[in-house]
């Protein structure tokens, strides 16, 4: 049983994330999509909301589990018996930061490798920040986030503003 973890803020999940989830789910027996804390970001959606968006989005993928963890990714991977971390790369600009995290994670947990999947070309520009910015300013996020969660994101974002 090969378990991988796809960690992130997922604030909220986008079609770019879903593309990585789908592709990683066929590479591993079990894929845990883990909502984790990024100390450089102040999330708009609660952990429970982000998990619910992910559950709704991945319900058709039987080997995908949604979880959250508040500590170190390297510890969580050990706890779950995961052999790999999955990360998506959109551009060369993502690489330096991701490379640093991959090395730090392997230092903390020598059994843990990071597998990078290149984004599909149509999602290169897409990020959760772009989605929030569009939604907060009243634009349409159709084609940016999965259809099933679009209305909830818009409703929640407008309430916030
Ligand atoms: O979607 P993001 O915000 O780019 O994801 C970053 C995330 C949450 C994966 C990263 O901040 C993380 O791994 N946080 C957990 C704490 C941790 O292990 N930090 C050390 C990384 S070397």
PDB file of C-alpha atoms and ligand atoms in Angstrom:
ATOM      1  CA  UNK A   1       0.000   0.000   0.000  1.00  0.00           C
ATOM      2  CA  UNK A   2       1.702   3.182  -1.187  1.00  0.00           C
ATOM      3  CA  UNK A   3       0.387   6.273   0.557  1.00  0.00           C
ATOM      4  CA  UNK A   4       1.088   9.845  -0.566  1.00  0.00           C
ATOM      5  CA  UNK A   5       0.124  13.164   0.967  1.00  0.00           C
ATOM      6  CA  UNK A   6      -0.880  16.200  -1.055  1.00  0.00           C
ATOM      7  CA  UNK A   7      -0.590  19.045   1.475  1.00  0.00           C
ATOM      8  CA  UNK A   8      -1.654  22.634   1.044  1.00  0.00           C
ATOM      9  CA  UNK A   9      -3.704  25.546   2.281  1.00  0.00           C
ATOM     10  CA  UNK A  10      -6.505  24.858  -0.242  1.00  0.00           C
ATOM     11  CA  UNK A  11      -8.050  28.253   0.554  1.00  0.00           C
ATOM     12  CA  UNK A  12     -10.103  27.317  -1.480  1.00  0.00           C
ATOM     13  CA  UNK A  13      -9.435  24.271  -3.668  1.00  0.00           C
ATOM     14  CA  UNK A  14      -9.177  25.229  -7.370  1.00  0.00           C
ATOM     15  CA  UNK A  15      -9.442  23.295 -10.623  1.00  0.00           C
ATOM     16  CA  UNK A  16      -5.631  23.337 -10.660  1.00  0.00           C
ATOM     17  CA  UNK A  17      -5.548  21.492  -7.324  1.00  0.00           C
ATOM     18  CA  UNK A  18      -8.195  19.051  -8.552  1.00  0.00           C
ATOM     19  CA  UNK A  19      -6.104  18.305 -11.639  1.00  0.00           C
ATOM     20  CA  UNK A  20      -3.131  17.392  -9.398  1.00  0.00           C
ATOM     21  CA  UNK A  21      -5.376  15.311  -7.086  1.00  0.00           C
ATOM     22  CA  UNK A  22      -6.788  13.312 -10.008  1.00  0.00           C
ATOM     23  CA  UNK A  23      -3.370  12.645 -11.503  1.00  0.00           C
ATOM     24  CA  UNK A  24      -1.741  11.752  -8.171  1.00  0.00           C
ATOM     25  CA  UNK A  25      -4.634   9.457  -7.209  1.00  0.00           C
ATOM     26  CA  UNK A  26      -3.754   7.076 -10.040  1.00  0.00           C
ATOM     27  CA  UNK A  27      -0.083   7.036  -9.046  1.00  0.00           C
ATOM     28  CA  UNK A  28      -0.621   5.920  -5.437  1.00  0.00           C
ATOM     29  CA  UNK A  29      -2.875   3.410  -3.649  1.00  0.00           C
ATOM     30  CA  UNK A  30      -3.992   6.010  -1.140  1.00  0.00           C
ATOM     31  CA  UNK A  31      -3.820   9.784  -1.452  1.00  0.00           C
ATOM     32  CA  UNK A  32      -4.379  11.979   1.593  1.00  0.00           C
ATOM     33  CA  UNK A  33      -5.229  15.566   0.719  1.00  0.00           C
ATOM     34  CA  UNK A  34      -4.210  17.393   3.881  1.00  0.00           C
ATOM     35  CA  UNK A  35      -5.299  20.910   4.801  1.00  0.00           C
ATOM     36  CA  UNK A  36      -2.292  22.284   6.665  1.00  0.00           C
ATOM     37  CA  UNK A  37      -1.148  25.523   8.220  1.00  0.00           C
ATOM     38  CA  UNK A  38       1.071  27.829   6.160  1.00  0.00           C
ATOM     39  CA  UNK A  39       2.655  30.277   8.560  1.00  0.00           C
ATOM     40  CA  UNK A  40       2.971  32.866   5.763  1.00  0.00           C
ATOM     41  CA  UNK A  41      -0.749  32.941   4.964  1.00  0.00           C
ATOM     42  CA  UNK A  42      -3.895  34.156   6.706  1.00  0.00           C
ATOM     43  CA  UNK A  43      -6.674  31.913   5.365  1.00  0.00           C
ATOM     44  CA  UNK A  44     -10.096  33.254   4.379  1.00  0.00           C
ATOM     45  CA  UNK A  45     -11.923  29.944   4.879  1.00  0.00           C
ATOM     46  CA  UNK A  46     -11.886  27.862   8.073  1.00  0.00           C
ATOM     47  CA  UNK A  47     -10.165  24.462   8.089  1.00  0.00           C
ATOM     48  CA  UNK A  48     -13.609  22.780   8.224  1.00  0.00           C
ATOM     49  CA  UNK A  49     -14.878  24.804   5.241  1.00  0.00           C
ATOM     50  CA  UNK A  50     -11.757  24.012   3.220  1.00  0.00           C
ATOM     51  CA  UNK A  51     -12.122  20.308   4.051  1.00  0.00           C
ATOM     52  CA  UNK A  52     -15.791  20.366   3.072  1.00  0.00           C
ATOM     53  CA  UNK A  53     -14.952  21.983  -0.301  1.00  0.00           C
ATOM     54  CA  UNK A  54     -12.339  19.259  -0.845  1.00  0.00           C
ATOM     55  CA  UNK A  55     -14.713  16.451   0.189  1.00  0.00           C
ATOM     56  CA  UNK A  56     -17.365  17.708  -2.195  1.00  0.00           C
ATOM     57  CA  UNK A  57     -14.804  17.993  -5.004  1.00  0.00           C
ATOM     58  CA  UNK A  58     -13.190  14.564  -4.581  1.00  0.00           C
ATOM     59  CA  UNK A  59     -16.193  12.398  -3.646  1.00  0.00           C
ATOM     60  CA  UNK A  60     -15.862  10.440  -6.931  1.00  0.00           C
ATOM     61  CA  UNK A  61     -12.250   9.417  -6.163  1.00  0.00           C
ATOM     62  CA  UNK A  62     -12.369   6.313  -3.900  1.00  0.00           C
ATOM     63  CA  UNK A  63      -8.706   6.284  -2.836  1.00  0.00           C
ATOM     64  CA  UNK A  64      -8.629   9.976  -1.873  1.00  0.00           C
ATOM     65  CA  UNK A  65      -9.053  10.982   1.783  1.00  0.00           C
ATOM     66  CA  UNK A  66      -9.445  14.502   3.138  1.00  0.00           C
ATOM     67  CA  UNK A  67      -7.692  15.348   6.402  1.00  0.00           C
ATOM     68  CA  UNK A  68      -6.187  18.230   8.329  1.00  0.00           C
ATOM     69  CA  UNK A  69      -3.080  18.448  10.446  1.00  0.00           C
ATOM     70  CA  UNK A  70      -1.710  21.320  12.490  1.00  0.00           C
ATOM     71  CA  UNK A  71       1.926  20.236  12.878  1.00  0.00           C
ATOM     72  CA  UNK A  72       4.870  19.408  10.674  1.00  0.00           C
ATOM     73  CA  UNK A  73       4.230  17.690   7.373  1.00  0.00           C
ATOM     74  CA  UNK A  74       7.235  15.406   7.962  1.00  0.00           C
ATOM     75  CA  UNK A  75       5.676  14.161  11.238  1.00  0.00           C
ATOM     76  CA  UNK A  76       2.244  13.716   9.669  1.00  0.00           C
ATOM     77  CA  UNK A  77       3.774  11.682   6.824  1.00  0.00           C
ATOM     78  CA  UNK A  78       5.498   9.411   9.343  1.00  0.00           C
ATOM     79  CA  UNK A  79       2.268   9.035  11.322  1.00  0.00           C
ATOM     80  CA  UNK A  80       0.363   8.051   8.156  1.00  0.00           C
ATOM     81  CA  UNK A  81       3.086   5.772   6.785  1.00  0.00           C
ATOM     82  CA  UNK A  82       3.351   7.923   3.656  1.00  0.00           C
ATOM     83  CA  UNK A  83       6.277   7.430   1.284  1.00  0.00           C
ATOM     84  CA  UNK A  84       5.753  10.609  -0.736  1.00  0.00           C
ATOM     85  CA  UNK A  85       4.550  14.171  -0.702  1.00  0.00           C
ATOM     86  CA  UNK A  86       2.877  15.392  -3.881  1.00  0.00           C
ATOM     87  CA  UNK A  87       3.258  19.019  -4.961  1.00  0.00           C
ATOM     88  CA  UNK A  88       2.113  20.848  -8.061  1.00  0.00           C
ATOM     89  CA  UNK A  89       4.444  23.201  -9.896  1.00  0.00           C
ATOM     90  CA  UNK A  90       2.977  25.992 -12.021  1.00  0.00           C
ATOM     91  CA  UNK A  91       6.071  27.923 -12.983  1.00  0.00           C
ATOM     92  CA  UNK A  92       9.795  28.183 -12.404  1.00  0.00           C
ATOM     93  CA  UNK A  93       8.979  30.790  -9.746  1.00  0.00           C
ATOM     94  CA  UNK A  94       7.306  28.060  -7.633  1.00  0.00           C
ATOM     95  CA  UNK A  95      10.393  25.913  -7.803  1.00  0.00           C
ATOM     96  CA  UNK A  96      12.816  27.600  -5.408  1.00  0.00           C
ATOM     97  CA  UNK A  97      10.378  27.619  -2.481  1.00  0.00           C
ATOM     98  CA  UNK A  98       9.182  24.072  -3.190  1.00  0.00           C
ATOM     99  CA  UNK A  99      12.737  22.784  -3.586  1.00  0.00           C
ATOM    100  CA  UNK A 100      13.638  24.249  -0.186  1.00  0.00           C
ATOM    101  CA  UNK A 101      10.586  22.660   1.465  1.00  0.00           C
ATOM    102  CA  UNK A 102      11.263  19.281  -0.166  1.00  0.00           C
ATOM    103  CA  UNK A 103      14.836  19.278   1.167  1.00  0.00           C
ATOM    104  CA  UNK A 104      13.766  20.402   4.636  1.00  0.00           C
ATOM    105  CA  UNK A 105      11.058  17.726   4.744  1.00  0.00           C
ATOM    106  CA  UNK A 106      13.534  15.023   3.733  1.00  0.00           C
ATOM    107  CA  UNK A 107      15.964  16.216   6.395  1.00  0.00           C
ATOM    108  CA  UNK A 108      13.173  15.940   8.982  1.00  0.00           C
ATOM    109  CA  UNK A 109      11.979  12.597   7.615  1.00  0.00           C
ATOM    110  CA  UNK A 110      14.621  10.811   5.487  1.00  0.00           C
ATOM    111  CA  UNK A 111      12.028   8.329   4.224  1.00  0.00           C
ATOM    112  CA  UNK A 112       9.953  11.057   2.637  1.00  0.00           C
ATOM    113  CA  UNK A 113      10.380  12.032  -1.001  1.00  0.00           C
ATOM    114  CA  UNK A 114       8.568  14.846  -2.789  1.00  0.00           C
ATOM    115  CA  UNK A 115       7.020  14.140  -6.178  1.00  0.00           C
ATOM    116  CA  UNK A 116       6.433  17.230  -8.319  1.00  0.00           C
ATOM    117  CA  UNK A 117       3.692  17.209 -10.928  1.00  0.00           C
ATOM    118  CA  UNK A 118       3.757  19.914 -13.563  1.00  0.00           C
ATOM    119  CA  UNK A 119       0.477  21.763 -13.791  1.00  0.00           C
ATOM    120  CA  UNK A 120      -1.682  21.214 -16.845  1.00  0.00           C
ATOM    121  CA  UNK A 121      -1.119  24.206 -19.129  1.00  0.00           C
ATOM    122  CA  UNK A 122      -4.676  25.550 -18.752  1.00  0.00           C
ATOM    123  CA  UNK A 123      -4.155  26.047 -14.998  1.00  0.00           C
ATOM    124  CA  UNK A 124      -0.773  27.780 -15.058  1.00  0.00           C
ATOM    125  CA  UNK A 125      -2.219  31.140 -14.033  1.00  0.00           C
ATOM    126  CA  UNK A 126      -4.614  29.735 -11.439  1.00  0.00           C
ATOM    127  CA  UNK A 127      -4.225  30.129  -7.681  1.00  0.00           C
ATOM    128  CA  UNK A 128      -6.481  30.313  -4.639  1.00  0.00           C
ATOM    129  CA  UNK A 129      -5.466  33.982  -4.259  1.00  0.00           C
ATOM    130  CA  UNK A 130      -6.709  34.758  -7.788  1.00  0.00           C
ATOM    131  CA  UNK A 131     -10.006  33.002  -7.015  1.00  0.00           C
ATOM    132  CA  UNK A 132     -10.512  34.987  -3.792  1.00  0.00           C
ATOM    133  CA  UNK A 133      -9.655  38.269  -5.478  1.00  0.00           C
ATOM    134  CA  UNK A 134     -12.153  37.657  -8.282  1.00  0.00           C
ATOM    135  CA  UNK A 135     -14.896  36.517  -5.883  1.00  0.00           C
ATOM    136  CA  UNK A 136     -14.416  39.416  -3.449  1.00  0.00           C
ATOM    137  CA  UNK A 137     -14.731  41.888  -6.327  1.00  0.00           C
ATOM    138  CA  UNK A 138     -17.943  40.316  -7.583  1.00  0.00           C
ATOM    139  CA  UNK A 139     -16.498  38.476 -10.614  1.00  0.00           C
ATOM    140  CA  UNK A 140     -17.363  34.971 -11.781  1.00  0.00           C
ATOM    141  CA  UNK A 141     -15.162  32.118 -10.600  1.00  0.00           C
ATOM    142  CA  UNK A 142     -16.673  29.691 -13.134  1.00  0.00           C
ATOM    143  CA  UNK A 143     -13.827  27.783 -14.755  1.00  0.00           C
ATOM    144  CA  UNK A 144     -11.554  28.497 -11.767  1.00  0.00           C
ATOM    145  CA  UNK A 145     -13.086  26.269  -9.067  1.00  0.00           C
ATOM    146  CA  UNK A 146     -15.063  23.007  -9.278  1.00  0.00           C
ATOM    147  CA  UNK A 147     -18.729  23.632 -10.207  1.00  0.00           C
ATOM    148  CA  UNK A 148     -20.065  21.929  -7.072  1.00  0.00           C
ATOM    149  CA  UNK A 149     -18.519  24.457  -4.684  1.00  0.00           C
ATOM    150  CA  UNK A 150     -18.767  27.627  -6.795  1.00  0.00           C
ATOM    151  CA  UNK A 151     -21.970  28.945  -5.222  1.00  0.00           C
ATOM    152  CA  UNK A 152     -20.730  28.288  -1.677  1.00  0.00           C
ATOM    153  CA  UNK A 153     -17.503  30.145  -2.348  1.00  0.00           C
ATOM    154  CA  UNK A 154     -19.322  33.136  -3.836  1.00  0.00           C
ATOM    155  CA  UNK A 155     -21.879  33.223  -0.992  1.00  0.00           C
ATOM    156  CA  UNK A 156     -19.222  32.946   1.680  1.00  0.00           C
ATOM    157  CA  UNK A 157     -16.938  35.528   0.047  1.00  0.00           C
ATOM    158  CA  UNK A 158     -19.720  38.119  -0.343  1.00  0.00           C
ATOM    159  CA  UNK A 159     -20.751  37.615   3.300  1.00  0.00           C
ATOM    160  CA  UNK A 160     -17.171  38.312   4.262  1.00  0.00           C
ATOM    161  CA  UNK A 161     -16.986  41.539   2.238  1.00  0.00           C
TER     162      UNK A 161
HETATM  163  O1  LIG B   1      -0.798  25.631  -0.396  1.00  0.00           O
HETATM  164  P1  LIG B   1       0.433  26.153   0.329  1.00  0.00           P
HETATM  165  O2  LIG B   1       0.067  27.282   1.260  1.00  0.00           O
HETATM  166  O3  LIG B   1       1.551  26.530  -0.618  1.00  0.00           O
HETATM  167  O4  LIG B   1       0.972  24.906   1.202  1.00  0.00           O
HETATM  168  C1  LIG B   1       2.103  25.063   2.038  1.00  0.00           C
HETATM  169  C2  LIG B   1       2.094  23.986   3.137  1.00  0.00           C
HETATM  170  C3  LIG B   1       0.822  24.088   3.967  1.00  0.00           C
HETATM  171  C4  LIG B   1       2.158  22.606   2.475  1.00  0.00           C
HETATM  172  C5  LIG B   1       3.348  24.205   4.030  1.00  0.00           C
HETATM  173  O5  LIG B   1       3.298  25.473   4.600  1.00  0.00           O
HETATM  174  C6  LIG B   1       3.476  23.127   5.104  1.00  0.00           C
HETATM  175  O6  LIG B   1       3.982  22.049   4.832  1.00  0.00           O
HETATM  176  N1  LIG B   1       2.998  23.431   6.331  1.00  0.00           N
HETATM  177  C7  LIG B   1       3.030  22.490   7.426  1.00  0.00           C
HETATM  178  C8  LIG B   1       4.142  22.857   8.436  1.00  0.00           C
HETATM  179  C9  LIG B   1       5.476  22.338   7.950  1.00  0.00           C
HETATM  180  O7  LIG B   1       5.700  21.150   7.844  1.00  0.00           O
HETATM  181  N2  LIG B   1       6.389  23.289   7.688  1.00  0.00           N
HETATM  182  C10 LIG B   1       7.736  22.993   7.268  1.00  0.00           C
HETATM  183  C11 LIG B   1       7.847  22.804   5.783  1.00  0.00           C
HETATM  184  S1  LIG B   1       9.547  22.531   5.398  1.00  0.00           S
END
